Short mmCIF file of C-alpha atoms and ligand atoms in Angstrom, two decimals:
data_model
loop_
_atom_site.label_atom_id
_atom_site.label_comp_id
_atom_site.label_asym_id
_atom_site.label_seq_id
_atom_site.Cartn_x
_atom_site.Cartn_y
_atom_site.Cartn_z
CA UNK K 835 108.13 60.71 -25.81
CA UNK K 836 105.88 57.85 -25.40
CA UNK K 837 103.48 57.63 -22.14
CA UNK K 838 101.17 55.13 -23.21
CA UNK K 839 100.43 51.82 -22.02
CA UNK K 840 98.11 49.31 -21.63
CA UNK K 841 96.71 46.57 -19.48
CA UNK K 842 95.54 44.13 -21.49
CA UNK K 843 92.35 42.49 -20.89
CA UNK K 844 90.97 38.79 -22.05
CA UNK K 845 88.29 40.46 -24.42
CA UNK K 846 89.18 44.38 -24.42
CA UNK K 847 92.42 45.94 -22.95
CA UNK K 848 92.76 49.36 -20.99
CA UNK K 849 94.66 51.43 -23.22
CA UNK K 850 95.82 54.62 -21.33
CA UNK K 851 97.24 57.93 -22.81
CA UNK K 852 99.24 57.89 -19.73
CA UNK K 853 99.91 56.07 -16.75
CA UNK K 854 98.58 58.53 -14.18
CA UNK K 855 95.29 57.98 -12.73
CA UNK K 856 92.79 58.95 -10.20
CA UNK K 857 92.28 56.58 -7.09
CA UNK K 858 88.90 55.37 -6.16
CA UNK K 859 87.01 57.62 -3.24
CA UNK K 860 89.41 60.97 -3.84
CA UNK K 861 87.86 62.04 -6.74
CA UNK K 862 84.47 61.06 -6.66
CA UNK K 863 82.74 60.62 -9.99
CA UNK K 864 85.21 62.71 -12.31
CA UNK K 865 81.79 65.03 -12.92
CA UNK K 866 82.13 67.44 -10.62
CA UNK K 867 82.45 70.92 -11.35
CA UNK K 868 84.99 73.01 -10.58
CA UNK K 869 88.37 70.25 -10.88
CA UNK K 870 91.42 72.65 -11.00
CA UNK K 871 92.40 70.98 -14.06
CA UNK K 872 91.14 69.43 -17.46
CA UNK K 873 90.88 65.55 -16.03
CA UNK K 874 91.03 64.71 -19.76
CA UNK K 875 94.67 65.07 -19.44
CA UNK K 876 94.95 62.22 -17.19
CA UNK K 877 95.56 58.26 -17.74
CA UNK K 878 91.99 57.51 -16.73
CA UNK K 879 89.59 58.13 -13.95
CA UNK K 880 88.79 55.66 -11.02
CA UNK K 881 85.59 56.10 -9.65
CA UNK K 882 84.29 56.06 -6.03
CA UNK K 883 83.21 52.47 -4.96
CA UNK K 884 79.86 51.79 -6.32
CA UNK K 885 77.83 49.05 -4.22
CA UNK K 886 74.42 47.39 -5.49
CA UNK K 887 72.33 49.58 -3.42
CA UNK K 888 72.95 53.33 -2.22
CA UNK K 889 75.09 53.64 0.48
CA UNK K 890 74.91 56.48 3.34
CA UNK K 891 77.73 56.37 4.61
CA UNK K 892 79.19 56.33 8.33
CA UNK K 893 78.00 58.98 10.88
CA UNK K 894 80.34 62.25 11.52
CA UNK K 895 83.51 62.05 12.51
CA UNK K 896 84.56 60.03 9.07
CA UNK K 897 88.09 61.87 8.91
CA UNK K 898 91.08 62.98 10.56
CA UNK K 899 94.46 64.38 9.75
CA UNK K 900 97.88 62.42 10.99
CA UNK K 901 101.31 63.23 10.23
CA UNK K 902 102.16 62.57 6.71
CA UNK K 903 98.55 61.34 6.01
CA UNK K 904 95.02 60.56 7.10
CA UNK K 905 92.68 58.44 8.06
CA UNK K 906 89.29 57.88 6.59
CA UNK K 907 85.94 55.61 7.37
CA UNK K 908 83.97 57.17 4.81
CA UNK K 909 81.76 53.87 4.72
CA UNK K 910 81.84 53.43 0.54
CA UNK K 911 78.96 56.42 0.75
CA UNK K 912 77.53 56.19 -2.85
CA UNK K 913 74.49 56.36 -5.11
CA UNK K 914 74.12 52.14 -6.30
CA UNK K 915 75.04 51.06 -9.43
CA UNK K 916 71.51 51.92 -11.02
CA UNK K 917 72.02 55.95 -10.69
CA UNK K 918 75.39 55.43 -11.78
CA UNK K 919 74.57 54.05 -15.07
CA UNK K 920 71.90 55.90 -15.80
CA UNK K 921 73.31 59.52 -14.89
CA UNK K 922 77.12 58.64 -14.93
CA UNK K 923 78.09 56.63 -17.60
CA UNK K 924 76.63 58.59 -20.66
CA UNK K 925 79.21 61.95 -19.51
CA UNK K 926 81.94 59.20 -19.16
CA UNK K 927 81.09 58.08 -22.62
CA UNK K 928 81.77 61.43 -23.90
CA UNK K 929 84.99 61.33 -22.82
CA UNK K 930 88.49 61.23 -24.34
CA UNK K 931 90.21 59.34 -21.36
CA UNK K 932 88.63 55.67 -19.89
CA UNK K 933 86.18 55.67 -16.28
CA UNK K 934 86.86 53.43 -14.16
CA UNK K 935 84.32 51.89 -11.94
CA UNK K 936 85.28 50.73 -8.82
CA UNK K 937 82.68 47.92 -7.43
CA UNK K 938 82.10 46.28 -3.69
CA UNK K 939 79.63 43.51 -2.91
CA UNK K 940 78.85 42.33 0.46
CA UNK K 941 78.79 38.33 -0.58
CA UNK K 942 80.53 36.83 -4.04
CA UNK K 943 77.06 36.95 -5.44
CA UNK K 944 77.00 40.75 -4.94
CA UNK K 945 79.97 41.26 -6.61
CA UNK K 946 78.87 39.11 -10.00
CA UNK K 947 75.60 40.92 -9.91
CA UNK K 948 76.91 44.06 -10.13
CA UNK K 949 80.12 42.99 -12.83
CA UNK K 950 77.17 41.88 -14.81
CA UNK K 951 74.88 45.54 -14.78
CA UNK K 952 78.23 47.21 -15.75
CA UNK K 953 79.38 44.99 -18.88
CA UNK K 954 78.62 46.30 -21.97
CA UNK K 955 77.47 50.08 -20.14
CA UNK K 956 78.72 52.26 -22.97
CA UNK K 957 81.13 54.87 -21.05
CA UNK K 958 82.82 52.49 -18.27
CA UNK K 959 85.85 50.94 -19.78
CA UNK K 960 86.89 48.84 -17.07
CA UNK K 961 86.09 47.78 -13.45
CA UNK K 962 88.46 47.73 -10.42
CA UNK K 963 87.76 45.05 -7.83
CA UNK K 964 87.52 46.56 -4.02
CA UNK K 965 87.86 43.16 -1.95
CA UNK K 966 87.92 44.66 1.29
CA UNK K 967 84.39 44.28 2.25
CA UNK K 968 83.67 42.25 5.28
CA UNK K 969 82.71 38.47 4.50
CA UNK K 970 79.88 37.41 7.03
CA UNK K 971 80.71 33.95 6.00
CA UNK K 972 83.85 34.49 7.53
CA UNK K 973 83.63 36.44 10.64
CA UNK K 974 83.62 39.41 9.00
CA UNK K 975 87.66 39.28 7.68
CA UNK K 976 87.70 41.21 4.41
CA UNK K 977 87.29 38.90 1.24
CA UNK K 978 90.73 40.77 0.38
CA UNK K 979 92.72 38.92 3.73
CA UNK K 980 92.04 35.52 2.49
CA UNK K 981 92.87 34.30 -0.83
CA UNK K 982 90.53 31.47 -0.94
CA UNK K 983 88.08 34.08 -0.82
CA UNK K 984 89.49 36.75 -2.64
CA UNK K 985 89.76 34.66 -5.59
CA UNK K 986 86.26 33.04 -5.14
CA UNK K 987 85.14 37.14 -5.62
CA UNK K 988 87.25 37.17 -8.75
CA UNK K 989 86.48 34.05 -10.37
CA UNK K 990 82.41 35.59 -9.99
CA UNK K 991 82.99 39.44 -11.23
CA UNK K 992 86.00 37.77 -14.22
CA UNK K 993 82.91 35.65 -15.26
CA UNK K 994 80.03 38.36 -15.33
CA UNK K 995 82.24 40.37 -17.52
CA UNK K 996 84.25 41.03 -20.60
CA UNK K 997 85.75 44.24 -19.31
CA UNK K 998 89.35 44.37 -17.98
CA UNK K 999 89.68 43.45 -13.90
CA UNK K 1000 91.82 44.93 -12.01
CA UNK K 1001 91.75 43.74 -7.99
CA UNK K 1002 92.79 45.96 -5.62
CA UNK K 1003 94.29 44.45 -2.81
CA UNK K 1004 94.66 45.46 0.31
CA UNK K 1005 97.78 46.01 2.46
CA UNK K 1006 96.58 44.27 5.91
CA UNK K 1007 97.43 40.32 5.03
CA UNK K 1008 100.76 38.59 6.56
CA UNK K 1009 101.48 37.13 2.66
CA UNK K 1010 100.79 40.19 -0.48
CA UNK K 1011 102.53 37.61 -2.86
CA UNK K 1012 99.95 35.03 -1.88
CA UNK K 1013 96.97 36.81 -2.25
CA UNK K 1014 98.33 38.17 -5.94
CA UNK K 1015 98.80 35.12 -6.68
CA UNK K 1016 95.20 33.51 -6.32
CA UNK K 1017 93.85 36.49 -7.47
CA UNK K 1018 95.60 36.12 -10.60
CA UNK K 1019 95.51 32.50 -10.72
CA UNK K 1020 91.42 33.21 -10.66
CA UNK K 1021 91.27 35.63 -13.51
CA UNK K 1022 92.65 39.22 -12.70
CA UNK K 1023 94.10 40.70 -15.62
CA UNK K 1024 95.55 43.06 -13.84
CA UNK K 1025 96.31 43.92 -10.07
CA UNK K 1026 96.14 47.39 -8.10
CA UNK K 1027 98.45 47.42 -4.68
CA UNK K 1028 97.53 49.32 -2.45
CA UNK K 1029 94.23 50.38 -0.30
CA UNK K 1030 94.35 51.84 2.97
CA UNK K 1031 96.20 50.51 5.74
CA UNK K 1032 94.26 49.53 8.61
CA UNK K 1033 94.77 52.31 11.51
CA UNK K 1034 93.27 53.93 14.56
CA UNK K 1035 93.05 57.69 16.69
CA UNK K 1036 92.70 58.28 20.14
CA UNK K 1037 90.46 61.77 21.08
CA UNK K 1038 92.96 61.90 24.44
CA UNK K 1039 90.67 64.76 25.51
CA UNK K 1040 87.19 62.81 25.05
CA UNK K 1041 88.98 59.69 25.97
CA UNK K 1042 87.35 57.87 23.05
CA UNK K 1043 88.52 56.98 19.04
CA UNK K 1044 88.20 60.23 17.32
CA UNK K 1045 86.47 58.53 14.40
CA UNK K 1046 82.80 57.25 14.94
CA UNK K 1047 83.70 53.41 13.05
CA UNK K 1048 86.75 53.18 15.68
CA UNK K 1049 88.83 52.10 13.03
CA UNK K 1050 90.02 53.73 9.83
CA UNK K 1051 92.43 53.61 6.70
CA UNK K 1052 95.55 55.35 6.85
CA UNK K 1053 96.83 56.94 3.19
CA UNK K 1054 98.90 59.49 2.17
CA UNK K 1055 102.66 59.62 2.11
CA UNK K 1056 102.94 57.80 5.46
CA UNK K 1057 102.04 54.95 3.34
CA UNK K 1058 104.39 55.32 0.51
CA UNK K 1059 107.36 52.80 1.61
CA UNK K 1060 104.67 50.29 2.40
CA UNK K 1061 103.20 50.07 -1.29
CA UNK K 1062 106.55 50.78 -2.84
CA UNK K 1063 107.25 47.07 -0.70
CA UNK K 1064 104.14 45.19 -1.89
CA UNK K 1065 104.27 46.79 -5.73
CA UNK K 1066 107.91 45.39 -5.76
CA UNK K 1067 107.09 41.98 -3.92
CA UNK K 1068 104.52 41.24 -5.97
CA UNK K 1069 106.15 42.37 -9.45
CA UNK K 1070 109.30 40.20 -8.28
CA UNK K 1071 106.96 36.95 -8.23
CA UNK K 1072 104.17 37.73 -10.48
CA UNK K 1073 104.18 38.79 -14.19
CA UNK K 1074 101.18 40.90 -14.11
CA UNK K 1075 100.41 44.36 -14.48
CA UNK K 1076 100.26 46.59 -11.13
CA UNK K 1077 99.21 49.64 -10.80
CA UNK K 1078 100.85 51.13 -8.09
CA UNK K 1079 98.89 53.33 -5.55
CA UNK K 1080 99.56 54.65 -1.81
CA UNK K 1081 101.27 58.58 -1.08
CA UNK K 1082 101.80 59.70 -4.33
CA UNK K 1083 101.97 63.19 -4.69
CA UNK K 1084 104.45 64.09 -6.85
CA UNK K 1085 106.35 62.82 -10.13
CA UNK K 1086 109.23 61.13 -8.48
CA UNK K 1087 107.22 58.93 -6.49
CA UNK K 1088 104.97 58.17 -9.70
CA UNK K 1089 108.82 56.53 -11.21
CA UNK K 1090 109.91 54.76 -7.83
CA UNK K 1091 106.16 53.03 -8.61
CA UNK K 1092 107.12 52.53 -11.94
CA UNK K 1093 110.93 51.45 -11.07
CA UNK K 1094 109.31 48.77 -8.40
CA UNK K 1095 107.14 47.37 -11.26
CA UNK K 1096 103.84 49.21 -11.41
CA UNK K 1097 102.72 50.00 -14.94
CA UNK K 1098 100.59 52.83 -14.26
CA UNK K 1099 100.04 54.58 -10.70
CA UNK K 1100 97.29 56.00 -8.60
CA UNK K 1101 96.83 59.43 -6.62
CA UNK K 1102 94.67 60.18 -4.01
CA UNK K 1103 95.15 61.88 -0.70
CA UNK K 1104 97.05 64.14 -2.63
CA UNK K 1105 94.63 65.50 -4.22
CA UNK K 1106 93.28 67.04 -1.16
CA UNK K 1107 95.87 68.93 -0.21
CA UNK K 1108 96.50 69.75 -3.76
CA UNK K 1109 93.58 69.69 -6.04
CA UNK K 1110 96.14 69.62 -9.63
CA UNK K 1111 98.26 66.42 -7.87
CA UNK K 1112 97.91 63.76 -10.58
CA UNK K 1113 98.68 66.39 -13.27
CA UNK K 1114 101.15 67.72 -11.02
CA UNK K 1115 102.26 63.54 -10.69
CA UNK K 1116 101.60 63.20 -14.75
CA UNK K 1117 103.80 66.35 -15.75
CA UNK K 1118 106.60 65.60 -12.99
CA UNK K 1119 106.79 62.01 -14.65
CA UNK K 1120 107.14 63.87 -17.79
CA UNK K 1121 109.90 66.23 -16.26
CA UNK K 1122 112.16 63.40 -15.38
CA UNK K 1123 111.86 61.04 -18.80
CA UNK K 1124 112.48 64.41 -20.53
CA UNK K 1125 115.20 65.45 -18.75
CA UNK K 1126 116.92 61.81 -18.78
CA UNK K 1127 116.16 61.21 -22.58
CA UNK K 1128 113.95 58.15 -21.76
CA UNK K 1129 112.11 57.72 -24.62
CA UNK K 1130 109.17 55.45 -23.28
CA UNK K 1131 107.81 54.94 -20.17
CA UNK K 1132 108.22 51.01 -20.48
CA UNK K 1133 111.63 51.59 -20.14
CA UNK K 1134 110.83 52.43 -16.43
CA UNK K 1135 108.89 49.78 -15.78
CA UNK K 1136 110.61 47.60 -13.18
CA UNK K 1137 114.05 48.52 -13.77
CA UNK K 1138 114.62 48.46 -10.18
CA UNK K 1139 113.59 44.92 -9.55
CA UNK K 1140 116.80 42.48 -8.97
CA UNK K 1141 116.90 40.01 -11.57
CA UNK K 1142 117.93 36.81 -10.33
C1 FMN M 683 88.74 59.77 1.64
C2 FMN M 683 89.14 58.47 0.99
C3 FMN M 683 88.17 57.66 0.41
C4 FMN M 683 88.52 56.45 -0.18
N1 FMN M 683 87.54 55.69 -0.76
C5 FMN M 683 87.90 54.54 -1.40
C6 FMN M 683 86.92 53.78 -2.10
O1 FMN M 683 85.74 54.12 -2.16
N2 FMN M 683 87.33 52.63 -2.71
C7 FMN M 683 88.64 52.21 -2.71
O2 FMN M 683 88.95 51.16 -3.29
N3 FMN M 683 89.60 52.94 -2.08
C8 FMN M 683 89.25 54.08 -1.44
N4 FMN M 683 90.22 54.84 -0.83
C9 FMN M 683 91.63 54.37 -0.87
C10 FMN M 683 92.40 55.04 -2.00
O3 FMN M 683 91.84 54.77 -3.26
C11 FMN M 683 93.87 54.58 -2.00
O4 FMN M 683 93.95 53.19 -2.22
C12 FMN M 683 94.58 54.88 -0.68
O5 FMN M 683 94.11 56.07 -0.12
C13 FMN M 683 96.09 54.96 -0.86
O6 FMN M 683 96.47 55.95 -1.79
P1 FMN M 683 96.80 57.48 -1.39
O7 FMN M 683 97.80 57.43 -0.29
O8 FMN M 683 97.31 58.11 -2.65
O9 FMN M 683 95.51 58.09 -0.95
C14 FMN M 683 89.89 56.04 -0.21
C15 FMN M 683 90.86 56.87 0.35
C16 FMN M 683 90.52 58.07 0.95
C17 FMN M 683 91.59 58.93 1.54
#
């Protein structure tokens, strides 16, 4: 049975054992101690977003639990590129499996700067574009709802770099198809679809938002049908590789990603409420091809799309 596959880049590709991988922010570094499983076993690890300088984070409250997911305003808390580097990247380099680093700038320059410090870093094998930052250029929209300026951030991080892009979009835009499509127009090798949807609670008993940034990003299964849409819009209009990311928690969902086009997938909220989900994802993937006699996992890949 054959679970690899790769995203291929302009210089290097991403060449994964298998397509099941961690999503940036639920799983950290891939350093800590103590994961329930041996990561090694997975696709690849996506890091937490890594900004230019450290990052604090919001205040308390940053979380809260909804039905069939969460919401989070973490506030991309994080070391800076520098620590990562220097302390992160020689463990990654060790590894079997690819890392993943997952990069935010607050302007276009930020996000060349830091596409630059990361090429050539022995250890991270690719970088994954977060566009929704806040552009104070315009209003403070996220580079991500705008495709003039979501490719303007890929045309800078595409040209500070010979490692494989993938932009993750995100899921609050009228038009997925038209963002894709200056994104890839402007370099992306490769797309990821989706980050959190843009949400809100209400503390009825405090009579104020429960979380301290008023708004937050809903994930987790809640979200599921929503990427399983954009993967499949997008994958309908665009030949480029997706990976597919929002609710996954088990195998089946991992092949309706697939199915709708995705070439690899994502898990994260999953993972808190089980700490093995993306091996749990990885070996329920492995469950169905087995049982079905599918040989490769290509053979998955968009067979759900309508052909016109
Ligand atoms: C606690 C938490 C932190 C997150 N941090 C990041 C982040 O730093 N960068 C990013 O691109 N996405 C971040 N995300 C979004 C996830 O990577 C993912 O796109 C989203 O949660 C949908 O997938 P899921 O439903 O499997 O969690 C975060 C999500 C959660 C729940």
């Amino acid at each position: 049975m054959n679970l690899q596959v790769e995203i291929p880049g302009r210089k290097a590709s991403l060449l994964l054992a298998n397509p099941v991988m961690t999503a940036s922010g639920t799983f950290s570094f891939g350093l800590e101690r103590g994961h329930m499983f041996d990561i090694q076993k997975l696709g690849a690890v996506v890091t937490k977003t890594v900004t230019l300088q450290p990052r604090a984070g919001n205040p308390q409250v940053r979380t809260a639990e909804t039905p069939a997911g969460m919401l989070n305003a973490i506030g991309l808390q994080n070391p800076g590129v520098d620590a990562v580097i220097r302390e992160m990247a020689p463990r990654w380099a060790r590894w079997r499996i690819p890392a993943v680093v997952s990069i935010l700038g607050a302007t276009i320059d930020e996000y060349g700067r830091l596409a630059r410090r990361l090429d050539g870093v022995e250890g991270v094998s690719a970088i994954e574009v977060n566009i929704s930052s806040p552009n104070a250029q315009r209003g403070g929209m996220e580079f991500g709802q705008d495709a003039e300026s979501a490719a303007a951030v890929t045309e800078a991080v595409v040209a500070k770099t010979t490692l494989p892009v993938i932009v993750k979009l995100t899921p609050n835009v009228t038009d997925i198809v038209n963002i894709a499509r200056a994104v890839v127009d402007a370099g992306a090798d490769a797309l990821c679809l989706i980050n959190t949807l843009q949400a809100m609670a209400i503390d009825a008993q405090e009579r104020r938002p429960t979380i301290s940034s008023t708004f937050a990003g809903l994930s987790g299964p809640a979200i599921k049908p929503v990427a399983l849409r954009m993967v499949y819009q997008v994958a309908s209009a665009i030949d480029v590789p997706i990976v597919g990311c929002g609710g996954i928690s088990a195998g089946e969902d991992a092949v309706e990603f697939l199915l709708a086009g995705a070439t690899a997938v994502e898990v994260g909220t999953a993972t808190f409420v089980n700490p093995r989900a993306p091996l749990d994802v990885l070996e329920g993937l492995e469950r169905y091809m087995h049982d079905r006699g599918i040989e490769d996992v290509g053979e998955l890949v968009g067979a759900a799309l309508r052909r016109v």
